[in-house]
GROMACS .gro file of C-alpha atoms in nm:
model
  271
    1UNK     CA    1   9.496   3.006  -1.078
    2UNK     CA    2   9.395   3.079  -1.413
    3UNK     CA    3   9.093   2.855  -1.618
    4UNK     CA    4   9.342   2.664  -1.747
    5UNK     CA    5   9.486   2.544  -1.476
    6UNK     CA    6   9.161   2.466  -1.306
    7UNK     CA    7   9.030   2.264  -1.551
    8UNK     CA    8   9.328   2.046  -1.527
    9UNK     CA    9   9.368   2.011  -1.116
   10UNK     CA   10   8.947   1.920  -1.213
   11UNK     CA   11   9.056   1.609  -1.453
   12UNK     CA   12   9.334   1.510  -1.285
   13UNK     CA   13   9.073   1.339  -1.047
   14UNK     CA   14   8.935   1.211  -1.349
   15UNK     CA   15   8.918   0.868  -1.493
   16UNK     CA   16   8.564   0.859  -1.702
   17UNK     CA   17   8.571   1.193  -1.859
   18UNK     CA   18   8.329   1.485  -1.788
   19UNK     CA   19   8.152   1.707  -1.993
   20UNK     CA   20   8.256   2.090  -2.043
   21UNK     CA   21   7.928   2.172  -1.815
   22UNK     CA   22   8.046   1.919  -1.585
   23UNK     CA   23   8.404   2.061  -1.557
   24UNK     CA   24   8.300   2.430  -1.498
   25UNK     CA   25   8.077   2.368  -1.168
   26UNK     CA   26   8.314   2.158  -1.000
   27UNK     CA   27   8.526   2.480  -1.060
   28UNK     CA   28   8.296   2.679  -0.912
   29UNK     CA   29   8.198   2.409  -0.630
   30UNK     CA   30   8.559   2.376  -0.520
   31UNK     CA   31   8.587   2.764  -0.570
   32UNK     CA   32   8.908   2.746  -0.821
   33UNK     CA   33   8.830   2.988  -1.015
   34UNK     CA   34   8.605   3.329  -0.985
   35UNK     CA   35   8.430   3.387  -1.328
   36UNK     CA   36   8.358   3.730  -1.465
   37UNK     CA   37   8.257   3.652  -1.846
   38UNK     CA   38   7.902   3.681  -1.936
   39UNK     CA   39   7.880   3.288  -2.088
   40UNK     CA   40   8.145   3.172  -1.818
   41UNK     CA   41   8.028   2.806  -1.954
   42UNK     CA   42   8.114   2.886  -2.363
   43UNK     CA   43   8.426   3.035  -2.198
   44UNK     CA   44   8.538   2.689  -2.026
   45UNK     CA   45   8.367   2.488  -2.347
   46UNK     CA   46   8.657   2.718  -2.556
   47UNK     CA   47   8.929   2.681  -2.311
   48UNK     CA   48   8.879   2.316  -2.360
   49UNK     CA   49   8.855   2.278  -2.751
   50UNK     CA   50   9.148   2.542  -2.797
   51UNK     CA   51   9.347   2.275  -2.584
   52UNK     CA   52   9.231   1.968  -2.674
   53UNK     CA   53   9.371   1.684  -2.840
   54UNK     CA   54   9.220   1.610  -3.244
   55UNK     CA   55   9.050   1.929  -3.245
   56UNK     CA   56   9.200   2.160  -3.490
   57UNK     CA   57   9.125   2.506  -3.608
   58UNK     CA   58   9.325   2.846  -3.700
   59UNK     CA   59   9.274   2.949  -3.396
   60UNK     CA   60   9.321   2.615  -3.179
   61UNK     CA   61   9.676   2.565  -2.966
   62UNK     CA   62   9.938   2.364  -3.069
   63UNK     CA   63  10.020   2.228  -2.703
   64UNK     CA   64   9.708   1.972  -2.609
   65UNK     CA   65   9.634   1.921  -2.247
   66UNK     CA   66   9.265   1.787  -2.301
   67UNK     CA   67   9.149   1.489  -2.527
   68UNK     CA   68   8.764   1.317  -2.581
   69UNK     CA   69   8.727   1.028  -2.440
   70UNK     CA   70   8.367   0.942  -2.577
   71UNK     CA   71   8.082   1.166  -2.740
   72UNK     CA   72   7.695   1.137  -2.693
   73UNK     CA   73   7.554   1.374  -2.973
   74UNK     CA   74   7.728   1.655  -2.985
   75UNK     CA   75   7.855   1.652  -2.654
   76UNK     CA   76   8.256   1.564  -2.606
   77UNK     CA   77   8.330   1.391  -2.294
   78UNK     CA   78   8.668   1.502  -2.153
   79UNK     CA   79   9.020   1.378  -2.000
   80UNK     CA   80   9.325   1.501  -1.977
   81UNK     CA   81   9.639   1.391  -2.203
   82UNK     CA   82   9.892   1.267  -1.975
   83UNK     CA   83  10.154   1.303  -2.213
   84UNK     CA   84  10.064   1.609  -2.292
   85UNK     CA   85  10.153   1.556  -2.720
   86UNK     CA   86  10.152   1.856  -2.960
   87UNK     CA   87   9.954   1.770  -3.281
   88UNK     CA   88  10.084   2.017  -3.499
   89UNK     CA   89  10.398   2.235  -3.408
   90UNK     CA   90  10.308   2.595  -3.520
   91UNK     CA   91  10.526   2.594  -3.817
   92UNK     CA   92  10.356   2.265  -3.920
   93UNK     CA   93  10.049   2.434  -3.845
   94UNK     CA   94  10.114   2.751  -4.040
   95UNK     CA   95  10.287   2.498  -4.374
   96UNK     CA   96   9.960   2.341  -4.380
   97UNK     CA   97   9.789   2.610  -4.400
   98UNK     CA   98   9.972   2.758  -4.681
   99UNK     CA   99   9.846   2.484  -4.881
  100UNK     CA  100   9.473   2.494  -4.874
  101UNK     CA  101   9.301   2.673  -5.084
  102UNK     CA  102   9.077   2.987  -4.928
  103UNK     CA  103   8.794   2.859  -4.977
  104UNK     CA  104   8.895   2.478  -4.829
  105UNK     CA  105   9.046   2.756  -4.538
  106UNK     CA  106   8.676   2.892  -4.562
  107UNK     CA  107   8.494   2.628  -4.560
  108UNK     CA  108   8.661   2.476  -4.197
  109UNK     CA  109   8.663   2.775  -4.054
  110UNK     CA  110   8.266   2.802  -4.143
  111UNK     CA  111   8.231   2.388  -4.031
  112UNK     CA  112   8.378   2.490  -3.717
  113UNK     CA  113   8.144   2.792  -3.624
  114UNK     CA  114   7.841   2.557  -3.703
  115UNK     CA  115   7.983   2.253  -3.488
  116UNK     CA  116   7.996   2.545  -3.179
  117UNK     CA  117   7.698   2.676  -3.220
  118UNK     CA  118   7.549   2.320  -3.225
  119UNK     CA  119   7.731   2.229  -2.894
  120UNK     CA  120   7.541   2.584  -2.790
  121UNK     CA  121   7.246   2.544  -2.937
  122UNK     CA  122   7.157   2.277  -2.722
  123UNK     CA  123   7.330   2.393  -2.383
  124UNK     CA  124   7.091   2.649  -2.435
  125UNK     CA  125   6.824   2.430  -2.412
  126UNK     CA  126   6.923   2.223  -2.190
  127UNK     CA  127   6.910   2.567  -1.962
  128UNK     CA  128   6.567   2.677  -2.043
  129UNK     CA  129   6.217   2.577  -1.878
  130UNK     CA  130   6.061   2.225  -1.996
  131UNK     CA  131   5.780   2.430  -2.097
  132UNK     CA  132   6.017   2.637  -2.330
  133UNK     CA  133   6.075   2.338  -2.502
  134UNK     CA  134   5.811   2.230  -2.595
  135UNK     CA  135   5.710   2.551  -2.754
  136UNK     CA  136   6.058   2.481  -2.962
  137UNK     CA  137   5.958   2.195  -3.133
  138UNK     CA  138   5.632   2.353  -3.235
  139UNK     CA  139   5.787   2.628  -3.358
  140UNK     CA  140   6.087   2.433  -3.501
  141UNK     CA  141   5.793   2.185  -3.729
  142UNK     CA  142   5.619   2.470  -3.810
  143UNK     CA  143   5.930   2.632  -3.982
  144UNK     CA  144   6.001   2.304  -4.109
  145UNK     CA  145   5.614   2.345  -4.289
  146UNK     CA  146   5.413   2.122  -4.088
  147UNK     CA  147   5.079   2.232  -4.013
  148UNK     CA  148   4.854   2.467  -4.246
  149UNK     CA  149   4.999   2.757  -4.113
  150UNK     CA  150   5.248   2.925  -3.835
  151UNK     CA  151   4.903   2.902  -3.612
  152UNK     CA  152   4.863   2.521  -3.646
  153UNK     CA  153   5.022   2.455  -3.360
  154UNK     CA  154   4.867   2.378  -2.974
  155UNK     CA  155   5.027   2.330  -2.663
  156UNK     CA  156   4.877   2.068  -2.385
  157UNK     CA  157   4.861   2.168  -2.123
  158UNK     CA  158   4.958   1.942  -1.791
  159UNK     CA  159   5.090   1.622  -2.018
  160UNK     CA  160   5.291   1.408  -1.791
  161UNK     CA  161   5.606   1.174  -1.947
  162UNK     CA  162   5.395   0.930  -2.126
  163UNK     CA  163   5.110   1.202  -2.245
  164UNK     CA  164   5.145   1.389  -2.545
  165UNK     CA  165   5.355   1.838  -2.533
  166UNK     CA  166   5.139   1.920  -2.870
  167UNK     CA  167   4.975   1.893  -3.142
  168UNK     CA  168   5.013   2.059  -3.536
  169UNK     CA  169   4.705   2.057  -3.785
  170UNK     CA  170   4.821   1.960  -4.103
  171UNK     CA  171   4.467   2.128  -4.237
  172UNK     CA  172   4.238   2.369  -4.115
  173UNK     CA  173   3.960   2.100  -4.045
  174UNK     CA  174   4.202   1.924  -3.821
  175UNK     CA  175   4.146   1.587  -3.980
  176UNK     CA  176   4.514   1.466  -4.000
  177UNK     CA  177   4.727   1.537  -3.734
  178UNK     CA  178   5.029   1.530  -3.586
  179UNK     CA  179   5.105   1.441  -3.195
  180UNK     CA  180   5.430   1.529  -3.037
  181UNK     CA  181   5.671   1.483  -2.785
  182UNK     CA  182   5.960   1.699  -2.589
  183UNK     CA  183   6.171   1.568  -2.407
  184UNK     CA  184   6.486   1.818  -2.255
  185UNK     CA  185   6.691   1.538  -2.093
  186UNK     CA  186   7.063   1.577  -2.022
  187UNK     CA  187   7.273   1.350  -2.296
  188UNK     CA  188   7.358   1.085  -2.095
  189UNK     CA  189   6.963   1.016  -2.017
  190UNK     CA  190   6.853   0.773  -2.333
  191UNK     CA  191   6.581   0.758  -2.410
  192UNK     CA  192   6.434   0.339  -2.398
  193UNK     CA  193   6.140   0.136  -2.576
  194UNK     CA  194   5.937   0.192  -2.298
  195UNK     CA  195   5.907   0.577  -2.365
  196UNK     CA  196   5.841   0.543  -2.699
  197UNK     CA  197   5.565   0.239  -2.617
  198UNK     CA  198   5.364   0.539  -2.401
  199UNK     CA  199   5.392   0.776  -2.690
  200UNK     CA  200   5.243   0.570  -2.893
  201UNK     CA  201   4.984   0.447  -2.647
  202UNK     CA  202   4.843   0.842  -2.529
  203UNK     CA  203   4.848   0.891  -2.974
  204UNK     CA  204   4.518   0.643  -3.002
  205UNK     CA  205   4.380   0.690  -3.325
  206UNK     CA  206   4.669   0.970  -3.425
  207UNK     CA  207   4.814   0.781  -3.690
  208UNK     CA  208   5.168   1.027  -3.683
  209UNK     CA  209   5.381   1.108  -3.434
  210UNK     CA  210   5.693   1.239  -3.349
  211UNK     CA  211   5.938   1.210  -3.060
  212UNK     CA  212   6.173   1.464  -2.998
  213UNK     CA  213   6.512   1.507  -2.754
  214UNK     CA  214   6.786   1.712  -2.629
  215UNK     CA  215   6.931   1.330  -2.568
  216UNK     CA  216   6.979   1.048  -2.783
  217UNK     CA  217   6.778   0.669  -2.828
  218UNK     CA  218   6.861   0.351  -2.740
  219UNK     CA  219   6.882   0.071  -3.034
  220UNK     CA  220   6.618  -0.093  -2.885
  221UNK     CA  221   6.397   0.216  -2.910
  222UNK     CA  222   6.550   0.253  -3.316
  223UNK     CA  223   6.437  -0.088  -3.397
  224UNK     CA  224   6.086  -0.001  -3.254
  225UNK     CA  225   6.049   0.256  -3.391
  226UNK     CA  226   6.174   0.180  -3.778
  227UNK     CA  227   5.945  -0.149  -3.705
  228UNK     CA  228   5.636   0.002  -3.534
  229UNK     CA  229   5.360  -0.106  -3.765
  230UNK     CA  230   5.096   0.040  -3.597
  231UNK     CA  231   5.129   0.467  -3.580
  232UNK     CA  232   5.423   0.627  -3.872
  233UNK     CA  233   5.687   0.724  -3.558
  234UNK     CA  234   5.981   0.932  -3.603
  235UNK     CA  235   6.264   0.993  -3.364
  236UNK     CA  236   6.515   1.307  -3.357
  237UNK     CA  237   6.752   1.287  -3.108
  238UNK     CA  238   6.978   1.592  -2.982
  239UNK     CA  239   7.213   1.592  -3.296
  240UNK     CA  240   6.979   1.587  -3.565
  241UNK     CA  241   6.766   1.854  -3.354
  242UNK     CA  242   7.033   2.109  -3.343
  243UNK     CA  243   7.103   2.062  -3.705
  244UNK     CA  244   6.764   2.137  -3.807
  245UNK     CA  245   6.744   2.418  -3.582
  246UNK     CA  246   7.062   2.561  -3.782
  247UNK     CA  247   6.898   2.492  -4.091
  248UNK     CA  248   6.573   2.622  -4.096
  249UNK     CA  249   6.734   2.934  -3.834
  250UNK     CA  250   6.477   2.820  -3.495
  251UNK     CA  251   6.721   3.041  -3.234
  252UNK     CA  252   6.985   3.131  -3.433
  253UNK     CA  253   7.035   3.453  -3.644
  254UNK     CA  254   7.244   3.451  -3.944
  255UNK     CA  255   7.461   3.773  -3.887
  256UNK     CA  256   7.697   3.792  -4.221
  257UNK     CA  257   7.702   3.586  -4.562
  258UNK     CA  258   7.950   3.515  -4.787
  259UNK     CA  259   8.000   3.428  -5.116
  260UNK     CA  260   8.257   3.244  -5.295
  261UNK     CA  261   8.370   3.344  -5.679
  262UNK     CA  262   8.589   3.129  -6.005
  263UNK     CA  263   8.686   3.250  -6.330
  264UNK     CA  264   8.378   3.261  -6.584
  265UNK     CA  265   8.580   3.039  -6.863
  266UNK     CA  266   8.315   3.132  -7.098
  267UNK     CA  267   8.268   3.453  -7.078
  268UNK     CA  268   8.616   3.488  -7.189
  269UNK     CA  269   8.624   3.247  -7.445
  270UNK     CA  270   8.402   3.462  -7.625
  271UNK     CA  271   8.619   3.756  -7.638
   0.00000   0.00000   0.00000
């Protein structure tokens, strides 16, 4: 059995949708395919995206075996596309690409690349140790300019669910601090208002707090943070976390840059 048939076999019995990670795990559990790749989860995710209705990029297949049924943060939940719809024929894809300007093709490919990197970042975080995640968010906030220098952050050991995971001093005397709580939750674990209330209670005399999670926040939690009068509370969910990590290059490395050009009409008008 090839990988795509294994994926279809798993999804043939599903009605609510599975993530690519869950599909991979079920394939392994049922011994449907023997993976030899270094990063088999990424292979499964790539094959699903290549054959998924509504996800189109230059190397995507015109035949769509799968469809997205819901999305939580950057994580898609997939089901079989039982009608086996074709988004576009190969000829139509080629014709549409011919109509795009070269820089438009580059931008489309770049956007697909960034989306894929963000998904991989969240997966890497979920596979890491919880203590590493605390260090990660500390590194991120320092990179964003919080703290008086690169050593202004301190990981608080022995923290619990209602405690503080990290403290950042905004000045050398520690007169102004930021408390951080970092929760490495699966994407389907929604952070509710009670968790934020415990965090605010643990902040005591510190006025600034940042709650960071790999999942998402409930509507009640978002409203609580927005209307919070005792503290200056900011929330970062998995979507924003991945975006910030790419923007400030935490956990990613820039490999190559490309410039785009246009004709300088002013230069030629002087001739």
